[in-house]
mmCIF file of C-alpha atoms and ligand atoms in Angstrom:
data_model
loop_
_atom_site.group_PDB
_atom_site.id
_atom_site.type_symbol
_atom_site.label_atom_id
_atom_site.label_comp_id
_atom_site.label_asym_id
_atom_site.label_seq_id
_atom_site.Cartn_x
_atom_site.Cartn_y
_atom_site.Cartn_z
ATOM 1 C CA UNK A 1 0.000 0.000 0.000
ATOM 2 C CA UNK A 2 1.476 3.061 -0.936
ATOM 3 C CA UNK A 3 1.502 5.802 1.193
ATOM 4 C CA UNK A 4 0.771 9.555 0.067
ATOM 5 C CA UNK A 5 3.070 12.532 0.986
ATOM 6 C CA UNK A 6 1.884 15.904 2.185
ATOM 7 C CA UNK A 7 3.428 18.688 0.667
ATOM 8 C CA UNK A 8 5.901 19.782 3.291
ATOM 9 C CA UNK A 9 6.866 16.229 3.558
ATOM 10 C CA UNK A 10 7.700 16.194 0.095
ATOM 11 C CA UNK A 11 9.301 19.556 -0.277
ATOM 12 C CA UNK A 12 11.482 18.610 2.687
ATOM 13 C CA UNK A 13 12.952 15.383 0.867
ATOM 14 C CA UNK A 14 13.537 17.871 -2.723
ATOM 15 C CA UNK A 15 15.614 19.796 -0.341
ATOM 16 C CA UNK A 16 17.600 16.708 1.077
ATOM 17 C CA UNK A 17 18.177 15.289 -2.424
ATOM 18 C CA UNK A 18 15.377 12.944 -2.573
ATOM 19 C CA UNK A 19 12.880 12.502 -5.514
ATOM 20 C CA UNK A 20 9.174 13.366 -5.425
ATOM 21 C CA UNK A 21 6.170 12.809 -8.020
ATOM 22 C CA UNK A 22 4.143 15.796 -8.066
ATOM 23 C CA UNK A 23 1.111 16.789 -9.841
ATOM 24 C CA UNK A 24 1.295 19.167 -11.990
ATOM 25 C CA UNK A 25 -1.548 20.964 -14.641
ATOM 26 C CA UNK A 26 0.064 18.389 -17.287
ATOM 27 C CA UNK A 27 0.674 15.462 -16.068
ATOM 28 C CA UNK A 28 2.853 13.772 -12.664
ATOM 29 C CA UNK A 29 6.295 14.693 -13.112
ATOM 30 C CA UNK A 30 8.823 13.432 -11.038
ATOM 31 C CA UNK A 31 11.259 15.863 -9.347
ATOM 32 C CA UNK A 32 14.356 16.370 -7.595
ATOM 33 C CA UNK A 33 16.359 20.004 -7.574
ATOM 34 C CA UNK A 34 18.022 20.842 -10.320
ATOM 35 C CA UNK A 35 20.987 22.219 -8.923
ATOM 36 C CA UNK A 36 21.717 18.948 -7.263
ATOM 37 C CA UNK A 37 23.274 16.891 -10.268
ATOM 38 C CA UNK A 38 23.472 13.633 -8.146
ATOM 39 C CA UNK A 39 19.977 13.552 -7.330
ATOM 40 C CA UNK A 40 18.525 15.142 -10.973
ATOM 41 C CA UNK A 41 20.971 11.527 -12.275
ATOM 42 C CA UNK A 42 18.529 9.131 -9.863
ATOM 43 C CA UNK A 43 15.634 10.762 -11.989
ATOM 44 C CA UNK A 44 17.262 9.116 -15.251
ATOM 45 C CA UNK A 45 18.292 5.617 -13.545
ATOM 46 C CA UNK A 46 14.606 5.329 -11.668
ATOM 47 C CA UNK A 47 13.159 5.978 -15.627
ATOM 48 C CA UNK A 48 15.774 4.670 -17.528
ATOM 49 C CA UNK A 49 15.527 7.345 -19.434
ATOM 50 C CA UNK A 50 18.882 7.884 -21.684
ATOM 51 C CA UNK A 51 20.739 10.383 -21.052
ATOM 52 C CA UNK A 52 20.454 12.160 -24.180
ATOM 53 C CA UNK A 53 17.246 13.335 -23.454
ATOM 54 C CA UNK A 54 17.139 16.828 -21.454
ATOM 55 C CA UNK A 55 14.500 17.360 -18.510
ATOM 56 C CA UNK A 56 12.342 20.352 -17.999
ATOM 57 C CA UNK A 57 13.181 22.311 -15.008
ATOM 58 C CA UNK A 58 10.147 24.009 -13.099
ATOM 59 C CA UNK A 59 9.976 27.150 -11.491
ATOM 60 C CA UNK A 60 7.649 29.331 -9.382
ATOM 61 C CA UNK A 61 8.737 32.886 -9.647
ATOM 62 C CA UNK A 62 9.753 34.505 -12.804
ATOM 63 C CA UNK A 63 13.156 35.993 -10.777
ATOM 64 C CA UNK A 64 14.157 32.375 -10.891
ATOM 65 C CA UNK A 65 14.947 32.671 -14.439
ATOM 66 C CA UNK A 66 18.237 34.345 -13.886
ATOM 67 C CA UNK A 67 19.832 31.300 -12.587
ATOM 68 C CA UNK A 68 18.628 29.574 -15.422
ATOM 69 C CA UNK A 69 18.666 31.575 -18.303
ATOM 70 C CA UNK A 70 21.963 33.001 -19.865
ATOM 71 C CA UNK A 71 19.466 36.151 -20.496
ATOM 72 C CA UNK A 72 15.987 37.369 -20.529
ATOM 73 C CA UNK A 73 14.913 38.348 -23.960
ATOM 74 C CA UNK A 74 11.992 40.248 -25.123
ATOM 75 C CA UNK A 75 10.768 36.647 -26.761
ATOM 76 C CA UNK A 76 10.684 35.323 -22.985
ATOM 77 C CA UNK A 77 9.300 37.775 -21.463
ATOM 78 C CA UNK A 78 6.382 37.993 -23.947
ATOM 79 C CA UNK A 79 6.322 34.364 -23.596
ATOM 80 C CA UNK A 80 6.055 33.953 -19.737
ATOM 81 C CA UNK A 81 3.876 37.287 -19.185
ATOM 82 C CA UNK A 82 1.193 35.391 -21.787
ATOM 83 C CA UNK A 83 1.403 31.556 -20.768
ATOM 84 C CA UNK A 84 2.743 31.808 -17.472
ATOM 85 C CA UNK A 85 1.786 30.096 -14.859
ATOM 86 C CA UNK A 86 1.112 27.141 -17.705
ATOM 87 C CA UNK A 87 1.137 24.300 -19.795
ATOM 88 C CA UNK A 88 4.255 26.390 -22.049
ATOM 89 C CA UNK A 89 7.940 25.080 -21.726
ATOM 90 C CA UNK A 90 10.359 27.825 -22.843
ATOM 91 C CA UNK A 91 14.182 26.493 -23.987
ATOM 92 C CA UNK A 92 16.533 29.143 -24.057
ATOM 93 C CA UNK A 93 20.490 29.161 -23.534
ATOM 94 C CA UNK A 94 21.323 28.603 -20.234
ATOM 95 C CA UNK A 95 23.534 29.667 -17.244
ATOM 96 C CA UNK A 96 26.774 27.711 -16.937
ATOM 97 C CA UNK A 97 25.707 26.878 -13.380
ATOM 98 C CA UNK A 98 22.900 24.529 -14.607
ATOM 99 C CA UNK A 99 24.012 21.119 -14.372
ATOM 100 C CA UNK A 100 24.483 19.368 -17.794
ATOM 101 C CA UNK A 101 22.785 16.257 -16.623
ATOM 102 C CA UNK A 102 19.519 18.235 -16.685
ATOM 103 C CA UNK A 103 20.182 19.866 -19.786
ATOM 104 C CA UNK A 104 21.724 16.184 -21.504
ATOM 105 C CA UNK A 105 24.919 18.556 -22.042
ATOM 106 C CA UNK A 106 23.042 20.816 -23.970
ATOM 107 C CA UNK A 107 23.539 24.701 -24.052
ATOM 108 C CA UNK A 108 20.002 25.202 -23.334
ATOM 109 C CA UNK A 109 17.668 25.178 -20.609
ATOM 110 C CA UNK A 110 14.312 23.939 -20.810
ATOM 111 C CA UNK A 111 11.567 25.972 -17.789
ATOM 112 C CA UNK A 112 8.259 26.459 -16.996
ATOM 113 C CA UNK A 113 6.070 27.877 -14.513
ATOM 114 C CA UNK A 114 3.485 25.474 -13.541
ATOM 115 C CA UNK A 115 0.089 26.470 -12.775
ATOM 116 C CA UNK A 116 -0.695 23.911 -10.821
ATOM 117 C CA UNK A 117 -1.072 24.966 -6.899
ATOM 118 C CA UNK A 118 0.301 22.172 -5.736
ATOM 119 C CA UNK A 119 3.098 22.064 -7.728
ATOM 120 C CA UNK A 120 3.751 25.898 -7.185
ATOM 121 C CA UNK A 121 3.627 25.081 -3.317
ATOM 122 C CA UNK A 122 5.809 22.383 -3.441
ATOM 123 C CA UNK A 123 8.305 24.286 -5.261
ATOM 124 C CA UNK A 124 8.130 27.445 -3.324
ATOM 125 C CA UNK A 125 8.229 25.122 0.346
ATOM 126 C CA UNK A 126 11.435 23.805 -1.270
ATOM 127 C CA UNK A 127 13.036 26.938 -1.842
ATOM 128 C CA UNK A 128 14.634 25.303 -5.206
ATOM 129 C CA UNK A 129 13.754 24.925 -8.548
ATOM 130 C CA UNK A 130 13.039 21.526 -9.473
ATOM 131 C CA UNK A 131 13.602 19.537 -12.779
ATOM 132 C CA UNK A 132 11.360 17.335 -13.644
ATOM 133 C CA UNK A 133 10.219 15.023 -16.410
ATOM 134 C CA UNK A 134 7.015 13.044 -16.649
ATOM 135 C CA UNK A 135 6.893 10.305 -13.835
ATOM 136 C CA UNK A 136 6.631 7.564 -16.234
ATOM 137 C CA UNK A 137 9.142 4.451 -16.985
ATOM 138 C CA UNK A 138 10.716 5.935 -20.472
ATOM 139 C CA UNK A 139 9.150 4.947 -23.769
ATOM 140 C CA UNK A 140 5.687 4.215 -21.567
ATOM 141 C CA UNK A 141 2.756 6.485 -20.679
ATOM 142 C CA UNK A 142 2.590 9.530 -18.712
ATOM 143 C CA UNK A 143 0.855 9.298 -15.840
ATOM 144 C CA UNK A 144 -2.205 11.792 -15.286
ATOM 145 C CA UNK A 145 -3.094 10.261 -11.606
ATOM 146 C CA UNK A 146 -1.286 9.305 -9.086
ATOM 147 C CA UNK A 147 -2.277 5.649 -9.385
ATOM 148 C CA UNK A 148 -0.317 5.531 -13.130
ATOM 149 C CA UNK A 149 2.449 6.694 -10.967
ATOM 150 C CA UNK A 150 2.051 3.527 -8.817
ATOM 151 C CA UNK A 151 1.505 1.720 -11.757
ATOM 152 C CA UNK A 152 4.737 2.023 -13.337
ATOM 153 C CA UNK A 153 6.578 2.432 -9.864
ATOM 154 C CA UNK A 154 4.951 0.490 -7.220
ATOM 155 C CA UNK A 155 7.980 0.539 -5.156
ATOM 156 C CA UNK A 156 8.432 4.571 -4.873
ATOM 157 C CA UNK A 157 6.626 6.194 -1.684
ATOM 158 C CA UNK A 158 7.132 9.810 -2.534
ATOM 159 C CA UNK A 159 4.085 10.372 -4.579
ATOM 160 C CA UNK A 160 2.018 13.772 -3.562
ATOM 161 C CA UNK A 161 -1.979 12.309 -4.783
ATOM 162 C CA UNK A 162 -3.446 15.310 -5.921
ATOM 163 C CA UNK A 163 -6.044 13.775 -8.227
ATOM 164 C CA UNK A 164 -6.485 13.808 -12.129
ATOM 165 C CA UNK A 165 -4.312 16.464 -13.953
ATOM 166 C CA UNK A 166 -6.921 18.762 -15.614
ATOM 167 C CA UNK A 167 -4.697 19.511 -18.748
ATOM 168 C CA UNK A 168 -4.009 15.936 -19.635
ATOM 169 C CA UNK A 169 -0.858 15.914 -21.926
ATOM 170 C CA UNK A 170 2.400 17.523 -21.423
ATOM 171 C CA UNK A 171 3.297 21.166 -22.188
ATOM 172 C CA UNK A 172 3.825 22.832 -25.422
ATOM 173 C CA UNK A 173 7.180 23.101 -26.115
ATOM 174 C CA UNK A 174 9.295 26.055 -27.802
ATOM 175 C CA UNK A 175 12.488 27.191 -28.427
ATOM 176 C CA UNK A 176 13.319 30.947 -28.709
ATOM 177 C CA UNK A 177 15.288 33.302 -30.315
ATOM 178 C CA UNK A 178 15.329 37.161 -30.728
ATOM 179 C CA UNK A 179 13.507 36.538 -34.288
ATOM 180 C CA UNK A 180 10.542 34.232 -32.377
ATOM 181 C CA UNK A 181 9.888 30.597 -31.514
ATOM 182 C CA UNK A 182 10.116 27.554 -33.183
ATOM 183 C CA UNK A 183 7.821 24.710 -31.850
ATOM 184 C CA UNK A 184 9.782 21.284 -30.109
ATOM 185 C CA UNK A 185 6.430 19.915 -28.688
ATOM 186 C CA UNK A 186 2.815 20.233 -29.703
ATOM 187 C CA UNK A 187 0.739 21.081 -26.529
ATOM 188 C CA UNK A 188 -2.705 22.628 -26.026
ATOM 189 C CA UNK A 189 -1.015 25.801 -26.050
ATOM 190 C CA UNK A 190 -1.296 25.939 -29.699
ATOM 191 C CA UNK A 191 1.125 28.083 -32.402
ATOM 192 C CA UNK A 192 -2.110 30.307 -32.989
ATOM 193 C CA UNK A 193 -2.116 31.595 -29.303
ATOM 194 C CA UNK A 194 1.871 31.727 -29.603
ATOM 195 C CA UNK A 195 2.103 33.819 -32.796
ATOM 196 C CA UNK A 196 -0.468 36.255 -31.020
ATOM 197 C CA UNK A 197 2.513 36.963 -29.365
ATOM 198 C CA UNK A 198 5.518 36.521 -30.656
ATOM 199 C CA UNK A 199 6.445 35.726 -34.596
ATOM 200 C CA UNK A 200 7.046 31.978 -35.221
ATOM 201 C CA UNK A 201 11.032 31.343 -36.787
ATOM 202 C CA UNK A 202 10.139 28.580 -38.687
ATOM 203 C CA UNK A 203 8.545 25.161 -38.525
ATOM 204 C CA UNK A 204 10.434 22.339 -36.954
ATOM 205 C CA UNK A 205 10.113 19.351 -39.102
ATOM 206 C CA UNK A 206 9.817 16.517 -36.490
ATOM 207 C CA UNK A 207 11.098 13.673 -38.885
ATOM 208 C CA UNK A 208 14.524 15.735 -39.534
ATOM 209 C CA UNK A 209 16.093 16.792 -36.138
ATOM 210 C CA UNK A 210 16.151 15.277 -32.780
ATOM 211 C CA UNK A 211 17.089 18.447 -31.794
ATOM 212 C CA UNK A 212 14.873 18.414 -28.950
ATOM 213 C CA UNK A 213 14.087 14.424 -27.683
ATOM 214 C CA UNK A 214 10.231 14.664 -27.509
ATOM 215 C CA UNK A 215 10.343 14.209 -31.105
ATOM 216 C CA UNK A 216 11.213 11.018 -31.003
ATOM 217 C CA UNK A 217 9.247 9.214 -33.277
ATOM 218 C CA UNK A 218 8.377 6.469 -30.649
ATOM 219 C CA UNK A 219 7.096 7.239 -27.358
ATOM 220 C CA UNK A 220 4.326 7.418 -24.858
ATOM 221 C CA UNK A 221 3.851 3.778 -25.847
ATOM 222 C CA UNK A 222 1.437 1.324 -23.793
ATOM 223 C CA UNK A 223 2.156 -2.004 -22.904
ATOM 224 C CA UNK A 224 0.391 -3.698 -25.481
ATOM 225 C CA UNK A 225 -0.407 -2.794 -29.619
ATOM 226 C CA UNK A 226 -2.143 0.733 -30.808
ATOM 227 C CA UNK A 227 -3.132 1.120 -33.761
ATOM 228 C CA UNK A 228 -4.887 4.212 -35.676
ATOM 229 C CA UNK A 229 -7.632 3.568 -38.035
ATOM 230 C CA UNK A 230 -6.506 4.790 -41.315
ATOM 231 C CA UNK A 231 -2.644 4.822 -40.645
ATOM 232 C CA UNK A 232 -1.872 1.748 -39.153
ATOM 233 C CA UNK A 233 -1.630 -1.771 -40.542
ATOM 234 C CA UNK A 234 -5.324 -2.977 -39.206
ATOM 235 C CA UNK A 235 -6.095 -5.829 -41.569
ATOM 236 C CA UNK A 236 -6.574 -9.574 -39.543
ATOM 237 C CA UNK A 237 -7.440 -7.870 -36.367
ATOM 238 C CA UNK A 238 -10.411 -8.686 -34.319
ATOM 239 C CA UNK A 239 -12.843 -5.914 -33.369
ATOM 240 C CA UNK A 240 -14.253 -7.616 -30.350
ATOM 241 C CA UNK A 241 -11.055 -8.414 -29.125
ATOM 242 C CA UNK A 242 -9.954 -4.548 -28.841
ATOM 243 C CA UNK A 243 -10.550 -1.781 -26.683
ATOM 244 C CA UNK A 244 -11.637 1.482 -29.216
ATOM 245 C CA UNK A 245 -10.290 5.069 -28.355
ATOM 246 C CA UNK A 246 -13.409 7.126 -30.173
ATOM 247 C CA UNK A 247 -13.005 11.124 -30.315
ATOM 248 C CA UNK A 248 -16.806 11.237 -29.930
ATOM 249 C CA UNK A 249 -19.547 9.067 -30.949
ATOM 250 C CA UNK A 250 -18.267 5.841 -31.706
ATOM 251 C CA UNK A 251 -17.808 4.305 -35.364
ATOM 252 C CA UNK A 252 -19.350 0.808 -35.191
ATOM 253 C CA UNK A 253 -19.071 1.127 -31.420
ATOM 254 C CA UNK A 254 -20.781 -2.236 -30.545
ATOM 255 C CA UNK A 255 -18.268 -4.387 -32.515
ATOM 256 C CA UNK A 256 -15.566 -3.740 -29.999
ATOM 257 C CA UNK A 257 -14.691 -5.247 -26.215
ATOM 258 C CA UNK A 258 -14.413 -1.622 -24.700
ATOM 259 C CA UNK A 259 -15.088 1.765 -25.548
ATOM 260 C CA UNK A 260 -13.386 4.882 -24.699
ATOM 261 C CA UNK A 261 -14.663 7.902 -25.509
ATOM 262 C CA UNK A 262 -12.581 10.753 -25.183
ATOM 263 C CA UNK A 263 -15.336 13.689 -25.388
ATOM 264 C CA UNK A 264 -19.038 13.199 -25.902
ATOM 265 C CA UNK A 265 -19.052 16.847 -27.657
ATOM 266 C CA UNK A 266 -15.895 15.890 -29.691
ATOM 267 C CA UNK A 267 -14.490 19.137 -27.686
ATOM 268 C CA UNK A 268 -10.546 18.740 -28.425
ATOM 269 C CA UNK A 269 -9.748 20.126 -24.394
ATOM 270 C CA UNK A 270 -11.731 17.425 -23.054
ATOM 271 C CA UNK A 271 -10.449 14.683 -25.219
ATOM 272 C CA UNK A 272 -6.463 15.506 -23.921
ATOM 273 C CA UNK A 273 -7.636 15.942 -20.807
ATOM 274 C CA UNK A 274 -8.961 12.210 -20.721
ATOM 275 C CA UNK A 275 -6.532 10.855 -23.631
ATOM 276 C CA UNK A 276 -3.694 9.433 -21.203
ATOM 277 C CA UNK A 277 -6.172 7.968 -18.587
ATOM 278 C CA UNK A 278 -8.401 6.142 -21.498
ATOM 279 C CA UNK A 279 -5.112 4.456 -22.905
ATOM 280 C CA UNK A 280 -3.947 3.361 -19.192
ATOM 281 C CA UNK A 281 -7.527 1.760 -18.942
ATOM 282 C CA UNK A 282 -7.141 -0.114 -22.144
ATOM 283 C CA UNK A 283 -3.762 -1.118 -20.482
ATOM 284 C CA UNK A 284 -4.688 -2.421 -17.858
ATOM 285 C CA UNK A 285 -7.844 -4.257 -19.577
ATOM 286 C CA UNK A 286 -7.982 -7.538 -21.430
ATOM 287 C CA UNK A 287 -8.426 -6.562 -24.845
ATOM 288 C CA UNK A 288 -5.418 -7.654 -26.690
ATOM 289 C CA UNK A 289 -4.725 -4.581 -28.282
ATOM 290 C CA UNK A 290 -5.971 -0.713 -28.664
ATOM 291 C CA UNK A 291 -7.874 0.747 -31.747
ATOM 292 C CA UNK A 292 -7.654 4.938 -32.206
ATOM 293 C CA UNK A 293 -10.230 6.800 -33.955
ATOM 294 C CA UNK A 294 -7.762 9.885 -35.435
ATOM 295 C CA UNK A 295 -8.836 13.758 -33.961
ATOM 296 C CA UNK A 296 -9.197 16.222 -36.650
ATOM 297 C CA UNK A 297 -5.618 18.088 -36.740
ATOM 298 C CA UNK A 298 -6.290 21.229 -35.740
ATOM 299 C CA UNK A 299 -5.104 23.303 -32.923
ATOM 300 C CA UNK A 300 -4.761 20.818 -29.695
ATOM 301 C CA UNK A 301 -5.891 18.124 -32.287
ATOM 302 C CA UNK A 302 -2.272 18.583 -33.401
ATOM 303 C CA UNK A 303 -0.876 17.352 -29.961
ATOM 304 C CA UNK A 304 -3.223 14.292 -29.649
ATOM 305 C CA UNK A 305 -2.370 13.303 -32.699
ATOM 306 C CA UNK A 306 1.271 13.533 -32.317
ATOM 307 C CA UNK A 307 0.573 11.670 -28.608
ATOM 308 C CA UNK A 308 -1.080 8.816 -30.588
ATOM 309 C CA UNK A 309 1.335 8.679 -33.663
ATOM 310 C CA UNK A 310 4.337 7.861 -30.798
ATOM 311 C CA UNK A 311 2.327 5.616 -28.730
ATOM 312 C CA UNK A 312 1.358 3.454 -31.963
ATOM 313 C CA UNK A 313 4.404 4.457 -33.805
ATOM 314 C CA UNK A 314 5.539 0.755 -34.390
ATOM 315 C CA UNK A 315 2.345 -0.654 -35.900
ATOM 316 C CA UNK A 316 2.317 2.411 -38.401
ATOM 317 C CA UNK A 317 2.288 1.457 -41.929
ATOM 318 C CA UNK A 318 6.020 3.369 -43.226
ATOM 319 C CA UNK A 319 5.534 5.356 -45.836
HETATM 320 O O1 TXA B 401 4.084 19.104 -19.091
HETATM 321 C C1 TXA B 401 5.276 18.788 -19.037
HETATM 322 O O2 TXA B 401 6.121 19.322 -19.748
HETATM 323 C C2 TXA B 401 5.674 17.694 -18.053
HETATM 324 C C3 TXA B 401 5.449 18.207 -16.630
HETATM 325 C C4 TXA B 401 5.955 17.253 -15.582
HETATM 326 O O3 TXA B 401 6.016 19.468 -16.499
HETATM 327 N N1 TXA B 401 7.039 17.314 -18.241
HETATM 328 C C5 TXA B 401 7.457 16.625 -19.316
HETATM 329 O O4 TXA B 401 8.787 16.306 -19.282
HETATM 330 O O5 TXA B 401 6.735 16.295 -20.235
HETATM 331 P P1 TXA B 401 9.468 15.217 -20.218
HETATM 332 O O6 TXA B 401 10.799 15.008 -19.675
HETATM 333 O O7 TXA B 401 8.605 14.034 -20.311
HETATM 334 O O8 TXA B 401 9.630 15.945 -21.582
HETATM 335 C C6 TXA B 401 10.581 16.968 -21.678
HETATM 336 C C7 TXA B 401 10.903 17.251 -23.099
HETATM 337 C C8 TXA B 401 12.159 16.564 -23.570
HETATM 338 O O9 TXA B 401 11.964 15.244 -24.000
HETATM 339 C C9 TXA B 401 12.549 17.465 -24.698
HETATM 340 O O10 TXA B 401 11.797 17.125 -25.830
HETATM 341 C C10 TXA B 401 12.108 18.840 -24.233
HETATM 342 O O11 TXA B 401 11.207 18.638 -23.207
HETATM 343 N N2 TXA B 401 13.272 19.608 -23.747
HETATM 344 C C11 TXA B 401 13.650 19.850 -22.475
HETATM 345 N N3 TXA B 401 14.760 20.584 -22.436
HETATM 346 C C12 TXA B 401 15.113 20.793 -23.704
HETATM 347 C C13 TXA B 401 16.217 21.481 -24.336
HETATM 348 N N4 TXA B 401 17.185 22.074 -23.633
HETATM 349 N N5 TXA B 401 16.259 21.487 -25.683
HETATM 350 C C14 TXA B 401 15.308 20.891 -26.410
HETATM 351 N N6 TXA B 401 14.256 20.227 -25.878
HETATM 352 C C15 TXA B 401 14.170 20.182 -24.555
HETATM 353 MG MG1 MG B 402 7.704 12.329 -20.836
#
């Protein structure tokens, strides 16, 4: 039985050098302070995430920025006075001072400002600024509960329960420049609302630059087949053996062993808020494999979309 912490508990073991899965607007993420490069390298062996891939480091007050950011541009500041406290990551060049392990030995810094209050507590109790990456194993699902956290890591006892995440997937990502931003990470802070702000540099083609890890092609996977109608290789399988993902009202609903639908309106908030928790279901069902309905593609339709194309990456027909 795992036990939850409160949030001085947990603030009290960021400061020692322990690690902590918080909530946050997004989804968990699982913390340590990020000036503390032995306990920021336990976040990569508890994932086994490689070390290539750089982690996000979360902040409460926008002062914190100068011990993160080399400087503060106009493009930030725009940024942060917009999105902030919320689902926006901002990667910028960073201060020496930040550890490389956060970073992956990059010369940029990846921060946001989370909106969540118990994530701003926990940070503020601490007194540090924490980096943190989704509290998932790597390659698997992120966790929008605290029971995914327990899922994936039923031996860890630092989890602070505070409920479902009401965003659902992670933040938007972006890097910046003085001529705008050019999007890592699709989020529901879509490149509409950005460019209201600040120009967009250019496009980022995910399938030419690793440049930032989240495009991987393969991610966010569940433990057992996902497929999307339409783009996936779907012939020979067995409707009433699967568990359907529907956007709203179900396709040939009845054929199937489960249905999942992700917003009764087809409202594209409410179907990433629910997105993560309907694939853990399927998961953790006995259907022998997951069948997507696609989301129209347009703003947060773009970031469930590119959710889905990772987790089902490996069943997708190559072009
Ligand atoms: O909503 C979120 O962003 C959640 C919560 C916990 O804040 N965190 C999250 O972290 O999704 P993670 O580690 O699962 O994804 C972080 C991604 C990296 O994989 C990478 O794509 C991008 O953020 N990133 C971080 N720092 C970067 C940098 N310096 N350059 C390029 N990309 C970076
Ligand atoms: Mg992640």
């Amino acid at each position: 039985m795992n036990k939850h912490l409160t949030i001085n508990e947990a603030a009290d073991i960021i400061q020692q050098g322990g690690l902590v899965a918080f909530p946050t607007e997004t989804v968990y993420g699982l913390g340590a302070d990020a000036f503390n490069a032995a306990a920021v390298a336990n976040i990569f062996k508890m994932k086994e995430r490689p070390s290539f891939d750089p982690l996000i480091v979360h902040i409460v007050d926008v002062a914190d920025l100068e011990k993160l950011f080399h400087h503060v541009d106009d493009t930030i500041l725009k940024l942060s006075e917009a999105f902030w406290p919320g689902p926006l990551t901002i990667v910028a060049p960073k201060m020496h001072e930040v550890p490389d392990i956060v970073t992956a030995g990059l010369g940029t810094v990846g921060v946001r400002m989370p909106s969540h209050p118990t994530a701003a507590a926990l940070i503020k109790n601490s007194g540090k600024c924490i980096a943190a990456p989704s509290a998932n194993r790597f390659g698997r699902l992120s966790p929008t509960k605290a029971a995914h956290v327990v899922k994936q890591f039923p031996d860890f006892n630092n989890v602070i329960d505070g409920g479902n995440t009401d965003v659902g997937i992670e933040s938007t990502v972006v890097s910046v420049s003085a001529n705008g931003f050019e999007l890592l990470r699709p989020g529901v802070i879509t490149i509409e609302q950005l460019e209201r702000v600040v120009p967009q540099a250019k496009t980022v083609n995910a399938e030419n630059t690793i440049s930032s890890p989240g495009l991987l092609k393969s991610h966010y996977s569940p433990q057992k087949p996902i497929y999307i109608i339409g783009e996936s290789e779907t012939d020979g399988l067995t409707c009433s053996k699967a568990g359907l993902i529907s956007f709203g009202k179900p396709v040939n609903g009845e054929a199937y062993k489960y249905v999942e639908i992700l917003s009764g309106t087809s409202d594209l908030s409410e179907a990433a808020i629910n997105l993560f928790a309907a694939i853990h279901r399927l998961e953790d069902s006995d259907a022998d494999y997951i069948v997507a309905e696609p989301v129209p593609e347009t703003g947060i339709g773009i970031a469930i979309m590119d959710r889905l194309r990772k987790a089902a990456y490996q069943y997708t027909k190559k072009k």
